[in-house]
Amino acid sequence: MSQKLMIVMGGLSPDEQSRVREAAAGWDVRFGKVKELDSQLFREAEVVVGWSPAIVTDGLLPESKLRWVQSWSAGVDKLPLAKLEARGIMLTDASGVHPPQVSETALAMMLGFTRQIHTAVRNQGQRLWNPKGHFGEIHHKTIGIIGAGEIGSELARLARAFGMKTLGVRRSGRPADGFDEMHDMSGLNDVLAASDFVVNILPLTEETFGLFNAAAFAQMKPSAFFVNIGRGPSVVTGDLVQALQNGIIAGAGLDVTEPEPLPEDHPLWALDNVILTPHTAGQTDRYSERVTELFIHNLAAYLKDGRPSKNLVDYHAKY
């Protein structure tokens, strides 16, 4: 009986590769970068970790053996979900590996604005000593976290260390750790109006596409800051630019944008009340370690029951 094939992409360390081989005893495990792997291998692989265009061209053929894809990222909105569902392939995402680094990015942006770090860095590049500016604090302010999953709960926990009031919005409205109040989507405007900082961590779905538009920004305080560490298309970029230019909101910290990458001539680059990072909130030197841990957990369940036990994507909800 031939060995079952597993493909693992993502640049795992030798130690992480050894752990996967041990967990997949008896399997033919192939490690490599996307460009290093023969596309025909994806016709034979039953399990794939990561994503390659070869999954579409070869892994979705009627005769292919693919049954489960473990995504390397938390967001799966750019994957061919309908095709995967039609072939009955299970998809798990990497939710749960991002809370520390993404919540730290949100806090860094919030602190950057209140302590004028973003202005100081710009001045440093010009060798300009300018102590003037509006300095505030995040202590005892109110944070509205839109998308109260694992990242949201970690951010709320950290925000409480600053004595912040934590308001959350999630589709179900169910309570979650770290939040003083939780709302479903019908309470979004109330949370926007009450918050000094609004942090978007929502996945991209039909419901969240363009959610943050002119009407949403108009609900916010003129002194409030908007932070987007979710998905760029959940924001109507033109409306955000208008809100920033016209003092509807005080500033915006953006790790994701629409379009992305942001064109060189886009007005967001020139706004002093904007902090931009190039979609790096999820990056960390511990990323592969955490994905490996998640995959090994799911692999144990898959080998036992034929189904991974964590982060199984709901194709209808698209996350």
PDB file of C-alpha atoms in Angstrom:
ATOM      1  CA  MET A   1       0.000   0.000   0.000  1.00  0.00           C
ATOM      2  CA  SER A   2       1.513   3.334  -1.079  1.00  0.00           C
ATOM      3  CA  GLN A   3       2.073   6.116   1.412  1.00  0.00           C
ATOM      4  CA  LYS A   4      -0.374   9.005   1.596  1.00  0.00           C
ATOM      5  CA  LEU A   5       1.127  12.311   0.467  1.00  0.00           C
ATOM      6  CA  MET A   6       1.223  15.556   2.448  1.00  0.00           C
ATOM      7  CA  ILE A   7       2.635  18.859   1.150  1.00  0.00           C
ATOM      8  CA  VAL A   8       3.798  21.481   3.649  1.00  0.00           C
ATOM      9  CA  MET A   9       4.749  24.968   2.470  1.00  0.00           C
ATOM     10  CA  GLY A  10       5.722  28.013   4.508  1.00  0.00           C
ATOM     11  CA  GLY A  11       9.384  27.705   5.400  1.00  0.00           C
ATOM     12  CA  LEU A  12       9.280  25.593   8.565  1.00  0.00           C
ATOM     13  CA  SER A  13      12.441  25.257  10.615  1.00  0.00           C
ATOM     14  CA  PRO A  14      14.213  21.848  10.799  1.00  0.00           C
ATOM     15  CA  ASP A  15      12.752  21.325  14.277  1.00  0.00           C
ATOM     16  CA  GLU A  16       9.229  22.164  13.086  1.00  0.00           C
ATOM     17  CA  GLN A  17       9.640  19.833  10.114  1.00  0.00           C
ATOM     18  CA  SER A  18      10.694  17.034  12.459  1.00  0.00           C
ATOM     19  CA  ARG A  19       7.607  17.607  14.601  1.00  0.00           C
ATOM     20  CA  VAL A  20       5.330  17.391  11.558  1.00  0.00           C
ATOM     21  CA  ARG A  21       7.054  14.204  10.330  1.00  0.00           C
ATOM     22  CA  GLU A  22       6.640  12.655  13.762  1.00  0.00           C
ATOM     23  CA  ALA A  23       2.943  13.610  13.889  1.00  0.00           C
ATOM     24  CA  ALA A  24       2.435  12.268  10.344  1.00  0.00           C
ATOM     25  CA  ALA A  25       4.223   8.971  10.858  1.00  0.00           C
ATOM     26  CA  GLY A  26       3.744   6.709   7.852  1.00  0.00           C
ATOM     27  CA  TRP A  27       3.005   9.584   5.451  1.00  0.00           C
ATOM     28  CA  ASP A  28       5.162  10.856   2.612  1.00  0.00           C
ATOM     29  CA  VAL A  29       5.697  14.468   3.739  1.00  0.00           C
ATOM     30  CA  ARG A  30       7.137  16.932   1.223  1.00  0.00           C
ATOM     31  CA  PHE A  31       8.372  20.324   2.439  1.00  0.00           C
ATOM     32  CA  GLY A  32       9.149  23.173   0.085  1.00  0.00           C
ATOM     33  CA  LYS A  33       8.341  26.607  -1.251  1.00  0.00           C
ATOM     34  CA  VAL A  34       5.613  27.025  -3.849  1.00  0.00           C
ATOM     35  CA  LYS A  35       8.010  27.379  -6.794  1.00  0.00           C
ATOM     36  CA  GLU A  36      10.062  24.358  -5.697  1.00  0.00           C
ATOM     37  CA  LEU A  37       7.195  21.860  -5.832  1.00  0.00           C
ATOM     38  CA  ASP A  38       6.099  20.023  -8.970  1.00  0.00           C
ATOM     39  CA  SER A  39       2.487  20.996  -9.631  1.00  0.00           C
ATOM     40  CA  GLN A  40       1.566  17.373 -10.341  1.00  0.00           C
ATOM     41  CA  LEU A  41       2.291  16.537  -6.693  1.00  0.00           C
ATOM     42  CA  PHE A  42      -0.906  18.408  -5.836  1.00  0.00           C
ATOM     43  CA  ARG A  43      -2.912  15.774  -7.731  1.00  0.00           C
ATOM     44  CA  GLU A  44      -1.662  13.111  -5.333  1.00  0.00           C
ATOM     45  CA  ALA A  45      -1.602  15.066  -2.048  1.00  0.00           C
ATOM     46  CA  GLU A  46      -4.365  14.365   0.445  1.00  0.00           C
ATOM     47  CA  VAL A  47      -3.335  17.174   2.809  1.00  0.00           C
ATOM     48  CA  VAL A  48      -1.769  20.534   1.914  1.00  0.00           C
ATOM     49  CA  VAL A  49      -0.483  23.166   4.325  1.00  0.00           C
ATOM     50  CA  GLY A  50      -0.287  26.621   2.740  1.00  0.00           C
ATOM     51  CA  TRP A  51      -1.531  27.754  -0.651  1.00  0.00           C
ATOM     52  CA  SER A  52      -0.303  27.376  -4.201  1.00  0.00           C
ATOM     53  CA  PRO A  53      -1.953  28.088  -7.572  1.00  0.00           C
ATOM     54  CA  ALA A  54      -1.342  24.392  -8.260  1.00  0.00           C
ATOM     55  CA  ILE A  55      -4.139  23.585  -5.827  1.00  0.00           C
ATOM     56  CA  VAL A  56      -6.555  25.099  -8.354  1.00  0.00           C
ATOM     57  CA  THR A  57      -4.925  23.720 -11.503  1.00  0.00           C
ATOM     58  CA  ASP A  58      -4.143  20.237 -10.190  1.00  0.00           C
ATOM     59  CA  GLY A  59      -5.539  19.735  -6.691  1.00  0.00           C
ATOM     60  CA  LEU A  60      -9.141  20.416  -7.729  1.00  0.00           C
ATOM     61  CA  LEU A  61      -9.185  17.992 -10.659  1.00  0.00           C
ATOM     62  CA  PRO A  62     -11.888  15.304 -10.394  1.00  0.00           C
ATOM     63  CA  GLU A  63      -9.244  12.581  -9.979  1.00  0.00           C
ATOM     64  CA  SER A  64      -7.183  14.444  -7.358  1.00  0.00           C
ATOM     65  CA  LYS A  65      -6.896  13.039  -3.829  1.00  0.00           C
ATOM     66  CA  LEU A  66      -6.998  16.354  -1.959  1.00  0.00           C
ATOM     67  CA  ARG A  67      -9.225  16.310   1.135  1.00  0.00           C
ATOM     68  CA  TRP A  68      -7.932  19.035   3.454  1.00  0.00           C
ATOM     69  CA  VAL A  69      -6.120  22.372   3.083  1.00  0.00           C
ATOM     70  CA  GLN A  70      -4.655  24.109   6.129  1.00  0.00           C
ATOM     71  CA  SER A  71      -4.321  27.794   5.225  1.00  0.00           C
ATOM     72  CA  TRP A  72      -1.182  29.641   6.319  1.00  0.00           C
ATOM     73  CA  SER A  73      -3.266  32.783   6.910  1.00  0.00           C
ATOM     74  CA  ALA A  74      -6.322  33.657   8.968  1.00  0.00           C
ATOM     75  CA  GLY A  75      -8.093  35.385   6.097  1.00  0.00           C
ATOM     76  CA  VAL A  76      -9.410  33.073   3.386  1.00  0.00           C
ATOM     77  CA  ASP A  77     -11.581  35.529   1.444  1.00  0.00           C
ATOM     78  CA  LYS A  78      -9.173  35.495  -1.528  1.00  0.00           C
ATOM     79  CA  LEU A  79      -9.269  31.698  -1.906  1.00  0.00           C
ATOM     80  CA  PRO A  80     -11.650  29.952  -4.375  1.00  0.00           C
ATOM     81  CA  LEU A  81     -14.073  28.948  -1.626  1.00  0.00           C
ATOM     82  CA  ALA A  82     -16.883  27.883  -3.958  1.00  0.00           C
ATOM     83  CA  LYS A  83     -14.570  25.512  -5.857  1.00  0.00           C
ATOM     84  CA  LEU A  84     -13.186  24.011  -2.659  1.00  0.00           C
ATOM     85  CA  GLU A  85     -16.689  23.498  -1.298  1.00  0.00           C
ATOM     86  CA  ALA A  86     -17.896  21.933  -4.558  1.00  0.00           C
ATOM     87  CA  ARG A  87     -15.093  19.364  -4.353  1.00  0.00           C
ATOM     88  CA  GLY A  88     -15.888  18.635  -0.695  1.00  0.00           C
ATOM     89  CA  ILE A  89     -12.437  19.758   0.450  1.00  0.00           C
ATOM     90  CA  MET A  90     -12.133  20.842   4.069  1.00  0.00           C
ATOM     91  CA  LEU A  91     -10.407  24.171   4.686  1.00  0.00           C
ATOM     92  CA  THR A  92      -8.990  25.336   8.003  1.00  0.00           C
ATOM     93  CA  ASP A  93      -7.597  28.809   8.564  1.00  0.00           C
ATOM     94  CA  ALA A  94      -4.823  30.062  10.846  1.00  0.00           C
ATOM     95  CA  SER A  95      -7.047  31.914  13.299  1.00  0.00           C
ATOM     96  CA  GLY A  96      -5.492  31.905  16.735  1.00  0.00           C
ATOM     97  CA  VAL A  97      -1.896  32.517  15.653  1.00  0.00           C
ATOM     98  CA  HIS A  98      -2.341  36.283  15.368  1.00  0.00           C
ATOM     99  CA  PRO A  99      -3.625  37.705  18.691  1.00  0.00           C
ATOM    100  CA  PRO A 100      -0.260  38.766  20.214  1.00  0.00           C
ATOM    101  CA  GLN A 101       1.278  40.531  17.223  1.00  0.00           C
ATOM    102  CA  VAL A 102      -1.906  42.022  15.744  1.00  0.00           C
ATOM    103  CA  SER A 103      -3.139  43.368  19.082  1.00  0.00           C
ATOM    104  CA  GLU A 104       0.318  44.866  19.682  1.00  0.00           C
ATOM    105  CA  THR A 105       0.106  46.608  16.300  1.00  0.00           C
ATOM    106  CA  ALA A 106      -3.263  48.137  17.200  1.00  0.00           C
ATOM    107  CA  LEU A 107      -1.923  49.360  20.541  1.00  0.00           C
ATOM    108  CA  ALA A 108       1.206  50.728  18.869  1.00  0.00           C
ATOM    109  CA  MET A 109      -0.938  52.816  16.540  1.00  0.00           C
ATOM    110  CA  MET A 110      -3.142  54.053  19.372  1.00  0.00           C
ATOM    111  CA  LEU A 111      -0.125  55.025  21.475  1.00  0.00           C
ATOM    112  CA  GLY A 112       1.563  56.502  18.423  1.00  0.00           C
ATOM    113  CA  PHE A 113      -1.302  58.939  17.969  1.00  0.00           C
ATOM    114  CA  THR A 114      -1.815  59.896  21.616  1.00  0.00           C
ATOM    115  CA  ARG A 115       1.891  60.350  22.322  1.00  0.00           C
ATOM    116  CA  GLN A 116       2.582  61.940  18.924  1.00  0.00           C
ATOM    117  CA  ILE A 117       5.169  59.288  18.025  1.00  0.00           C
ATOM    118  CA  HIS A 118       4.092  59.421  14.393  1.00  0.00           C
ATOM    119  CA  THR A 119       4.845  63.163  14.283  1.00  0.00           C
ATOM    120  CA  ALA A 120       8.170  62.754  16.088  1.00  0.00           C
ATOM    121  CA  VAL A 121       9.314  60.129  13.556  1.00  0.00           C
ATOM    122  CA  ARG A 122       8.437  62.438  10.660  1.00  0.00           C
ATOM    123  CA  ASN A 123      10.297  65.301  12.370  1.00  0.00           C
ATOM    124  CA  GLN A 124      13.297  63.065  13.021  1.00  0.00           C
ATOM    125  CA  GLY A 125      13.674  62.479   9.301  1.00  0.00           C
ATOM    126  CA  GLN A 126      13.946  66.247   8.867  1.00  0.00           C
ATOM    127  CA  ARG A 127      16.235  66.769  11.917  1.00  0.00           C
ATOM    128  CA  LEU A 128      13.487  68.963  13.360  1.00  0.00           C
ATOM    129  CA  TRP A 129      13.159  69.431  17.142  1.00  0.00           C
ATOM    130  CA  ASN A 130       9.509  70.366  17.657  1.00  0.00           C
ATOM    131  CA  PRO A 131       7.931  69.573  21.042  1.00  0.00           C
ATOM    132  CA  LYS A 132       4.581  71.104  20.067  1.00  0.00           C
ATOM    133  CA  GLY A 133       1.504  68.983  19.481  1.00  0.00           C
ATOM    134  CA  HIS A 134      -1.668  67.657  21.059  1.00  0.00           C
ATOM    135  CA  PHE A 135      -0.597  64.980  23.529  1.00  0.00           C
ATOM    136  CA  GLY A 136      -3.207  62.693  25.021  1.00  0.00           C
ATOM    137  CA  GLU A 137      -3.461  59.324  26.773  1.00  0.00           C
ATOM    138  CA  ILE A 138      -5.200  56.037  26.176  1.00  0.00           C
ATOM    139  CA  HIS A 139      -5.661  55.526  29.927  1.00  0.00           C
ATOM    140  CA  HIS A 140      -9.342  55.430  30.900  1.00  0.00           C
ATOM    141  CA  LYS A 141     -10.537  56.006  27.338  1.00  0.00           C
ATOM    142  CA  THR A 142     -13.113  53.841  25.542  1.00  0.00           C
ATOM    143  CA  ILE A 143     -12.133  51.377  22.838  1.00  0.00           C
ATOM    144  CA  GLY A 144     -14.654  49.899  20.423  1.00  0.00           C
ATOM    145  CA  ILE A 145     -13.425  46.604  18.978  1.00  0.00           C
ATOM    146  CA  ILE A 146     -15.383  45.627  15.882  1.00  0.00           C
ATOM    147  CA  GLY A 147     -14.829  41.926  15.397  1.00  0.00           C
ATOM    148  CA  ALA A 148     -14.553  40.377  18.840  1.00  0.00           C
ATOM    149  CA  GLY A 149     -12.836  37.084  18.067  1.00  0.00           C
ATOM    150  CA  GLU A 150      -9.557  35.850  19.494  1.00  0.00           C
ATOM    151  CA  ILE A 151      -7.614  38.933  18.403  1.00  0.00           C
ATOM    152  CA  GLY A 152     -10.343  41.185  19.730  1.00  0.00           C
ATOM    153  CA  SER A 153     -10.359  39.460  23.104  1.00  0.00           C
ATOM    154  CA  GLU A 154      -6.583  39.770  23.418  1.00  0.00           C
ATOM    155  CA  LEU A 155      -6.717  43.451  22.491  1.00  0.00           C
ATOM    156  CA  ALA A 156      -9.499  44.013  25.030  1.00  0.00           C
ATOM    157  CA  ARG A 157      -7.435  42.275  27.708  1.00  0.00           C
ATOM    158  CA  LEU A 158      -4.440  44.489  26.985  1.00  0.00           C
ATOM    159  CA  ALA A 159      -6.613  47.622  26.806  1.00  0.00           C
ATOM    160  CA  ARG A 160      -7.912  46.912  30.299  1.00  0.00           C
ATOM    161  CA  ALA A 161      -4.342  47.191  31.571  1.00  0.00           C
ATOM    162  CA  PHE A 162      -4.641  50.875  30.615  1.00  0.00           C
ATOM    163  CA  GLY A 163      -7.933  51.160  32.467  1.00  0.00           C
ATOM    164  CA  MET A 164      -9.842  51.430  29.193  1.00  0.00           C
ATOM    165  CA  LYS A 165     -13.544  50.675  28.862  1.00  0.00           C
ATOM    166  CA  THR A 166     -13.893  47.877  26.322  1.00  0.00           C
ATOM    167  CA  LEU A 167     -16.867  47.712  23.963  1.00  0.00           C
ATOM    168  CA  GLY A 168     -17.211  44.890  21.449  1.00  0.00           C
ATOM    169  CA  VAL A 169     -19.251  44.158  18.339  1.00  0.00           C
ATOM    170  CA  ARG A 170     -19.603  40.683  16.930  1.00  0.00           C
ATOM    171  CA  ARG A 171     -22.132  39.049  14.649  1.00  0.00           C
ATOM    172  CA  SER A 172     -23.608  36.831  17.358  1.00  0.00           C
ATOM    173  CA  GLY A 173     -23.496  39.402  20.150  1.00  0.00           C
ATOM    174  CA  ARG A 174     -22.305  36.683  22.546  1.00  0.00           C
ATOM    175  CA  PRO A 175     -20.212  37.850  25.518  1.00  0.00           C
ATOM    176  CA  ALA A 176     -16.451  37.402  25.223  1.00  0.00           C
ATOM    177  CA  ASP A 177     -13.519  37.583  27.611  1.00  0.00           C
ATOM    178  CA  GLY A 178     -12.113  41.049  28.209  1.00  0.00           C
ATOM    179  CA  PHE A 179     -15.169  43.075  27.220  1.00  0.00           C
ATOM    180  CA  ASP A 180     -17.250  45.309  29.452  1.00  0.00           C
ATOM    181  CA  GLU A 181     -20.067  45.322  26.898  1.00  0.00           C
ATOM    182  CA  MET A 182     -20.824  43.250  23.810  1.00  0.00           C
ATOM    183  CA  HIS A 183     -23.208  44.119  20.973  1.00  0.00           C
ATOM    184  CA  ASP A 184     -24.370  42.450  17.796  1.00  0.00           C
ATOM    185  CA  MET A 185     -24.096  44.332  14.498  1.00  0.00           C
ATOM    186  CA  SER A 186     -27.278  46.298  15.226  1.00  0.00           C
ATOM    187  CA  GLY A 187     -25.374  48.065  18.009  1.00  0.00           C
ATOM    188  CA  LEU A 188     -22.482  49.172  15.775  1.00  0.00           C
ATOM    189  CA  ASN A 189     -23.487  52.837  15.610  1.00  0.00           C
ATOM    190  CA  ASP A 190     -23.830  53.052  19.392  1.00  0.00           C
ATOM    191  CA  VAL A 191     -20.320  51.669  19.811  1.00  0.00           C
ATOM    192  CA  LEU A 192     -18.907  54.005  17.157  1.00  0.00           C
ATOM    193  CA  ALA A 193     -20.445  57.014  18.917  1.00  0.00           C
ATOM    194  CA  ALA A 194     -19.151  56.028  22.354  1.00  0.00           C
ATOM    195  CA  SER A 195     -15.565  55.093  21.415  1.00  0.00           C
ATOM    196  CA  ASP A 196     -12.376  57.119  21.520  1.00  0.00           C
ATOM    197  CA  PHE A 197     -10.678  54.430  19.451  1.00  0.00           C
ATOM    198  CA  VAL A 198     -12.456  52.209  16.927  1.00  0.00           C
ATOM    199  CA  VAL A 199     -10.511  49.103  15.904  1.00  0.00           C
ATOM    200  CA  ASN A 200     -11.744  47.049  12.952  1.00  0.00           C
ATOM    201  CA  ILE A 201     -10.801  43.351  13.052  1.00  0.00           C
ATOM    202  CA  LEU A 202     -13.691  42.029  10.960  1.00  0.00           C
ATOM    203  CA  PRO A 203     -13.201  39.376   8.271  1.00  0.00           C
ATOM    204  CA  LEU A 204     -14.250  40.314   4.742  1.00  0.00           C
ATOM    205  CA  THR A 205     -17.728  39.056   3.895  1.00  0.00           C
ATOM    206  CA  GLU A 206     -20.686  40.367   1.917  1.00  0.00           C
ATOM    207  CA  GLU A 207     -21.964  41.865   5.175  1.00  0.00           C
ATOM    208  CA  THR A 208     -18.728  43.677   6.035  1.00  0.00           C
ATOM    209  CA  PHE A 209     -17.759  44.896   2.542  1.00  0.00           C
ATOM    210  CA  GLY A 210     -17.742  48.715   2.644  1.00  0.00           C
ATOM    211  CA  LEU A 211     -19.128  48.715   6.185  1.00  0.00           C
ATOM    212  CA  PHE A 212     -17.022  51.673   7.261  1.00  0.00           C
ATOM    213  CA  ASN A 213     -18.341  54.403   5.007  1.00  0.00           C
ATOM    214  CA  ALA A 214     -19.202  58.099   5.364  1.00  0.00           C
ATOM    215  CA  ALA A 215     -22.242  57.298   7.491  1.00  0.00           C
ATOM    216  CA  ALA A 216     -20.167  55.171   9.878  1.00  0.00           C
ATOM    217  CA  PHE A 217     -17.428  57.791  10.256  1.00  0.00           C
ATOM    218  CA  ALA A 218     -20.089  60.432  10.910  1.00  0.00           C
ATOM    219  CA  GLN A 219     -21.156  58.435  13.978  1.00  0.00           C
ATOM    220  CA  MET A 220     -17.682  58.734  15.511  1.00  0.00           C
ATOM    221  CA  LYS A 221     -16.393  61.524  17.716  1.00  0.00           C
ATOM    222  CA  PRO A 222     -14.272  64.195  15.979  1.00  0.00           C
ATOM    223  CA  SER A 223     -11.588  63.327  18.551  1.00  0.00           C
ATOM    224  CA  ALA A 224     -11.713  59.576  17.819  1.00  0.00           C
ATOM    225  CA  PHE A 225      -9.174  57.469  15.941  1.00  0.00           C
ATOM    226  CA  PHE A 226      -9.938  54.630  13.531  1.00  0.00           C
ATOM    227  CA  VAL A 227      -7.598  51.628  13.337  1.00  0.00           C
ATOM    228  CA  ASN A 228      -7.973  49.005  10.612  1.00  0.00           C
ATOM    229  CA  ILE A 229      -6.182  45.701  11.165  1.00  0.00           C
ATOM    230  CA  GLY A 230      -8.968  43.692   9.520  1.00  0.00           C
ATOM    231  CA  ARG A 231      -9.492  43.894   5.773  1.00  0.00           C
ATOM    232  CA  GLY A 232      -9.027  46.854   3.430  1.00  0.00           C
ATOM    233  CA  PRO A 233     -12.275  46.449   1.424  1.00  0.00           C
ATOM    234  CA  SER A 234     -14.356  46.720   4.619  1.00  0.00           C
ATOM    235  CA  VAL A 235     -13.601  50.463   4.364  1.00  0.00           C
ATOM    236  CA  VAL A 236     -14.766  52.842   1.634  1.00  0.00           C
ATOM    237  CA  THR A 237     -11.372  54.482   1.174  1.00  0.00           C
ATOM    238  CA  GLY A 238     -12.657  57.683  -0.427  1.00  0.00           C
ATOM    239  CA  ASP A 239     -15.028  58.219   2.500  1.00  0.00           C
ATOM    240  CA  LEU A 240     -12.185  57.664   4.958  1.00  0.00           C
ATOM    241  CA  VAL A 241     -10.000  60.225   3.181  1.00  0.00           C
ATOM    242  CA  GLN A 242     -12.835  62.763   3.336  1.00  0.00           C
ATOM    243  CA  ALA A 243     -13.386  62.072   7.036  1.00  0.00           C
ATOM    244  CA  LEU A 244      -9.680  62.585   7.747  1.00  0.00           C
ATOM    245  CA  GLN A 245      -9.349  65.726   5.642  1.00  0.00           C
ATOM    246  CA  ASN A 246     -12.492  67.351   7.023  1.00  0.00           C
ATOM    247  CA  GLY A 247     -11.970  66.630  10.722  1.00  0.00           C
ATOM    248  CA  ILE A 248     -14.843  64.139  10.961  1.00  0.00           C
ATOM    249  CA  ILE A 249     -12.392  61.876  12.821  1.00  0.00           C
ATOM    250  CA  ALA A 250      -8.997  62.685  14.333  1.00  0.00           C
ATOM    251  CA  GLY A 251      -6.836  60.107  12.588  1.00  0.00           C
ATOM    252  CA  ALA A 252      -6.467  56.598  11.210  1.00  0.00           C
ATOM    253  CA  GLY A 253      -3.979  53.777  11.692  1.00  0.00           C
ATOM    254  CA  LEU A 254      -4.090  51.487   8.676  1.00  0.00           C
ATOM    255  CA  ASP A 255      -2.337  48.163   8.290  1.00  0.00           C
ATOM    256  CA  VAL A 256      -4.640  47.253   5.393  1.00  0.00           C
ATOM    257  CA  THR A 257      -5.998  49.434   2.618  1.00  0.00           C
ATOM    258  CA  GLU A 258      -8.147  49.306  -0.484  1.00  0.00           C
ATOM    259  CA  PRO A 259      -6.466  49.213  -2.940  1.00  0.00           C
ATOM    260  CA  GLU A 260      -3.412  47.350  -1.742  1.00  0.00           C
ATOM    261  CA  PRO A 261      -0.601  48.075  -2.145  1.00  0.00           C
ATOM    262  CA  LEU A 262      -1.497  51.738  -1.925  1.00  0.00           C
ATOM    263  CA  PRO A 263      -0.530  53.637  -5.114  1.00  0.00           C
ATOM    264  CA  GLU A 264       2.271  56.189  -4.741  1.00  0.00           C
ATOM    265  CA  ASP A 265      -0.045  59.079  -5.620  1.00  0.00           C
ATOM    266  CA  HIS A 266      -2.805  58.123  -3.167  1.00  0.00           C
ATOM    267  CA  PRO A 267      -3.862  60.974  -0.817  1.00  0.00           C
ATOM    268  CA  LEU A 268      -3.522  58.810   2.303  1.00  0.00           C
ATOM    269  CA  TRP A 269       0.287  58.999   2.012  1.00  0.00           C
ATOM    270  CA  ALA A 270       0.255  62.771   2.463  1.00  0.00           C
ATOM    271  CA  LEU A 271      -2.031  63.023   5.498  1.00  0.00           C
ATOM    272  CA  ASP A 272      -0.268  63.854   8.772  1.00  0.00           C
ATOM    273  CA  ASN A 273      -3.043  62.194  10.794  1.00  0.00           C
ATOM    274  CA  VAL A 274      -2.466  58.768   9.242  1.00  0.00           C
ATOM    275  CA  ILE A 275      -0.139  55.935  10.258  1.00  0.00           C
ATOM    276  CA  LEU A 276       0.404  53.377   7.495  1.00  0.00           C
ATOM    277  CA  THR A 277       1.979  49.941   7.823  1.00  0.00           C
ATOM    278  CA  PRO A 278       2.239  47.625   4.755  1.00  0.00           C
ATOM    279  CA  HIS A 279      -0.042  44.781   5.893  1.00  0.00           C
ATOM    280  CA  THR A 280       2.504  43.561   8.430  1.00  0.00           C
ATOM    281  CA  ALA A 281       0.380  43.355  11.592  1.00  0.00           C
ATOM    282  CA  GLY A 282       0.291  39.569  11.407  1.00  0.00           C
ATOM    283  CA  GLN A 283       4.014  39.109  10.883  1.00  0.00           C
ATOM    284  CA  THR A 284       6.154  37.807  13.726  1.00  0.00           C
ATOM    285  CA  ASP A 285       9.217  35.635  14.191  1.00  0.00           C
ATOM    286  CA  ARG A 286       6.957  33.102  15.937  1.00  0.00           C
ATOM    287  CA  TYR A 287       4.453  32.694  13.085  1.00  0.00           C
ATOM    288  CA  SER A 288       5.567  29.321  11.721  1.00  0.00           C
ATOM    289  CA  GLU A 289       5.907  27.987  15.269  1.00  0.00           C
ATOM    290  CA  ARG A 290       2.256  28.807  15.981  1.00  0.00           C
ATOM    291  CA  VAL A 291       0.941  27.524  12.640  1.00  0.00           C
ATOM    292  CA  THR A 292       2.872  24.295  13.165  1.00  0.00           C
ATOM    293  CA  GLU A 293       1.308  23.874  16.608  1.00  0.00           C
ATOM    294  CA  LEU A 294      -2.173  24.451  15.157  1.00  0.00           C
ATOM    295  CA  PHE A 295      -1.594  22.071  12.261  1.00  0.00           C
ATOM    296  CA  ILE A 296      -0.275  19.263  14.468  1.00  0.00           C
ATOM    297  CA  HIS A 297      -3.330  19.622  16.714  1.00  0.00           C
ATOM    298  CA  ASN A 298      -5.627  19.442  13.681  1.00  0.00           C
ATOM    299  CA  LEU A 299      -3.654  16.576  12.136  1.00  0.00           C
ATOM    300  CA  ALA A 300      -4.172  14.441  15.234  1.00  0.00           C
ATOM    301  CA  ALA A 301      -7.936  14.967  14.940  1.00  0.00           C
ATOM    302  CA  TYR A 302      -7.845  14.331  11.189  1.00  0.00           C
ATOM    303  CA  LEU A 303      -5.973  11.048  11.568  1.00  0.00           C
ATOM    304  CA  LYS A 304      -8.385   9.937  14.276  1.00  0.00           C
ATOM    305  CA  ASP A 305     -11.736  11.141  12.973  1.00  0.00           C
ATOM    306  CA  GLY A 306     -11.092  12.210   9.382  1.00  0.00           C
ATOM    307  CA  ARG A 307     -11.814  15.836  10.256  1.00  0.00           C
ATOM    308  CA  PRO A 308      -9.704  18.664  11.727  1.00  0.00           C
ATOM    309  CA  SER A 309     -11.106  19.967  15.007  1.00  0.00           C
ATOM    310  CA  LYS A 310     -10.092  23.655  14.994  1.00  0.00           C
ATOM    311  CA  ASN A 311     -10.709  26.571  12.624  1.00  0.00           C
ATOM    312  CA  LEU A 312     -12.802  24.680  10.071  1.00  0.00           C
ATOM    313  CA  VAL A 313     -14.015  27.322   7.622  1.00  0.00           C
ATOM    314  CA  ASP A 314     -17.765  27.690   7.135  1.00  0.00           C
ATOM    315  CA  TYR A 315     -18.052  28.121   3.369  1.00  0.00           C
ATOM    316  CA  HIS A 316     -21.396  29.896   3.752  1.00  0.00           C
ATOM    317  CA  ALA A 317     -20.050  32.444   6.258  1.00  0.00           C
ATOM    318  CA  LYS A 318     -16.688  32.611   4.401  1.00  0.00           C
ATOM    319  CA  TYR A 319     -14.635  32.385   7.598  1.00  0.00           C
TER     320      TYR A 319
END
